[in-house]
Amino acid sequence: MRLLNANGDEMLVTLCYPADANLAQGQVSVLAPLGLSLIGSRQGQRITWTAPNQTEHAATIEEIVYQPEAAGDTTA
């Protein structure tokens, strides 16, 4: 997902399982505060989350770059 924060900075993040999380590479765990705020969100929506250091953050979802279900990439 491509996010835009209040400062105009862009972030490109991919939701992943906790074991695969690597913030430096933009891979955010679905169980991290940011990951939890993204689940179920839509393009154009403003999201907020509290970081582990209790800092409040906000961003707008500018684009959902890839969504497996929408692309038909599902496993049975």
Tab-separated table of C-alpha atoms in Angstrom:
chain	number	residue	atom	x	y	z
A	1	MET	CA	0.000	0.000	0.000
A	2	ARG	CA	1.131	3.497	-0.714
A	3	LEU	CA	0.485	5.813	2.237
A	4	LEU	CA	0.834	9.574	2.519
A	5	ASN	CA	1.400	11.079	5.965
A	6	ALA	CA	0.533	14.575	7.175
A	7	ASN	CA	4.035	15.847	6.287
A	8	GLY	CA	3.557	14.772	2.675
A	9	ASP	CA	5.980	11.875	3.053
A	10	GLU	CA	5.106	8.751	1.135
A	11	MET	CA	5.460	5.251	2.575
A	12	LEU	CA	5.199	2.016	0.630
A	13	VAL	CA	4.258	-0.878	2.919
A	14	THR	CA	3.348	-4.513	2.475
A	15	LEU	CA	1.376	-6.412	5.095
A	16	CYS	CA	3.004	-9.688	6.084
A	17	TYR	CA	3.095	-12.354	8.772
A	18	PRO	CA	4.984	-11.366	11.946
A	19	ALA	CA	7.981	-13.608	11.159
A	20	ASP	CA	8.465	-11.834	7.808
A	21	ALA	CA	8.232	-8.266	9.150
A	22	ASN	CA	11.081	-5.930	8.251
A	23	LEU	CA	10.202	-2.253	8.562
A	24	ALA	CA	13.384	-1.169	6.740
A	25	GLN	CA	12.064	-3.043	3.684
A	26	GLY	CA	8.506	-1.798	4.169
A	27	GLN	CA	7.166	-5.148	5.367
A	28	VAL	CA	4.778	-4.504	8.254
A	29	SER	CA	3.372	-7.277	10.426
A	30	VAL	CA	-0.393	-7.632	10.411
A	31	LEU	CA	-0.130	-7.624	14.214
A	32	ALA	CA	1.826	-4.343	14.430
A	33	PRO	CA	-0.180	-1.195	15.233
A	34	LEU	CA	0.142	0.058	11.634
A	35	GLY	CA	-0.728	-3.367	10.236
A	36	LEU	CA	-3.831	-3.636	12.401
A	37	SER	CA	-5.010	-0.197	11.282
A	38	LEU	CA	-4.644	-1.186	7.614
A	39	ILE	CA	-6.702	-4.379	7.787
A	40	GLY	CA	-10.090	-3.713	6.230
A	41	SER	CA	-9.192	-0.166	5.212
A	42	ARG	CA	-9.865	1.252	1.749
A	43	GLN	CA	-8.120	3.505	-0.701
A	44	GLY	CA	-8.677	7.159	0.216
A	45	GLN	CA	-9.278	6.358	3.871
A	46	ARG	CA	-7.334	8.137	6.603
A	47	ILE	CA	-5.924	5.760	9.204
A	48	THR	CA	-4.395	6.394	12.617
A	49	TRP	CA	-2.236	4.246	14.863
A	50	THR	CA	-0.175	4.503	18.010
A	51	ALA	CA	3.427	3.319	17.755
A	52	PRO	CA	4.961	1.214	20.543
A	53	ASN	CA	6.647	4.395	21.895
A	54	GLN	CA	3.114	5.906	22.264
A	55	THR	CA	3.602	8.340	19.350
A	56	GLU	CA	0.395	9.003	17.404
A	57	HIS	CA	0.590	8.679	13.619
A	58	ALA	CA	-1.847	9.255	10.758
A	59	ALA	CA	-1.765	8.662	7.016
A	60	THR	CA	-4.050	8.430	4.020
A	61	ILE	CA	-4.142	5.292	1.899
A	62	GLU	CA	-3.287	6.684	-1.529
A	63	GLU	CA	-3.181	3.373	-3.391
A	64	ILE	CA	-3.561	-0.331	-2.774
A	65	VAL	CA	-0.805	-1.569	-5.047
A	66	TYR	CA	-1.573	-5.275	-4.791
A	67	GLN	CA	-4.300	-7.253	-3.080
A	68	PRO	CA	-4.075	-11.046	-3.512
A	69	GLU	CA	-7.809	-11.698	-3.268
A	70	ALA	CA	-8.674	-9.029	-5.832
A	71	ALA	CA	-6.008	-10.440	-8.174
A	72	GLY	CA	-7.408	-13.957	-7.796
A	73	ASP	CA	-4.287	-15.178	-5.994
A	74	THR	CA	-5.842	-17.421	-3.390
A	75	THR	CA	-4.927	-20.853	-2.129
A	76	ALA	CA	-7.371	-23.538	-1.186
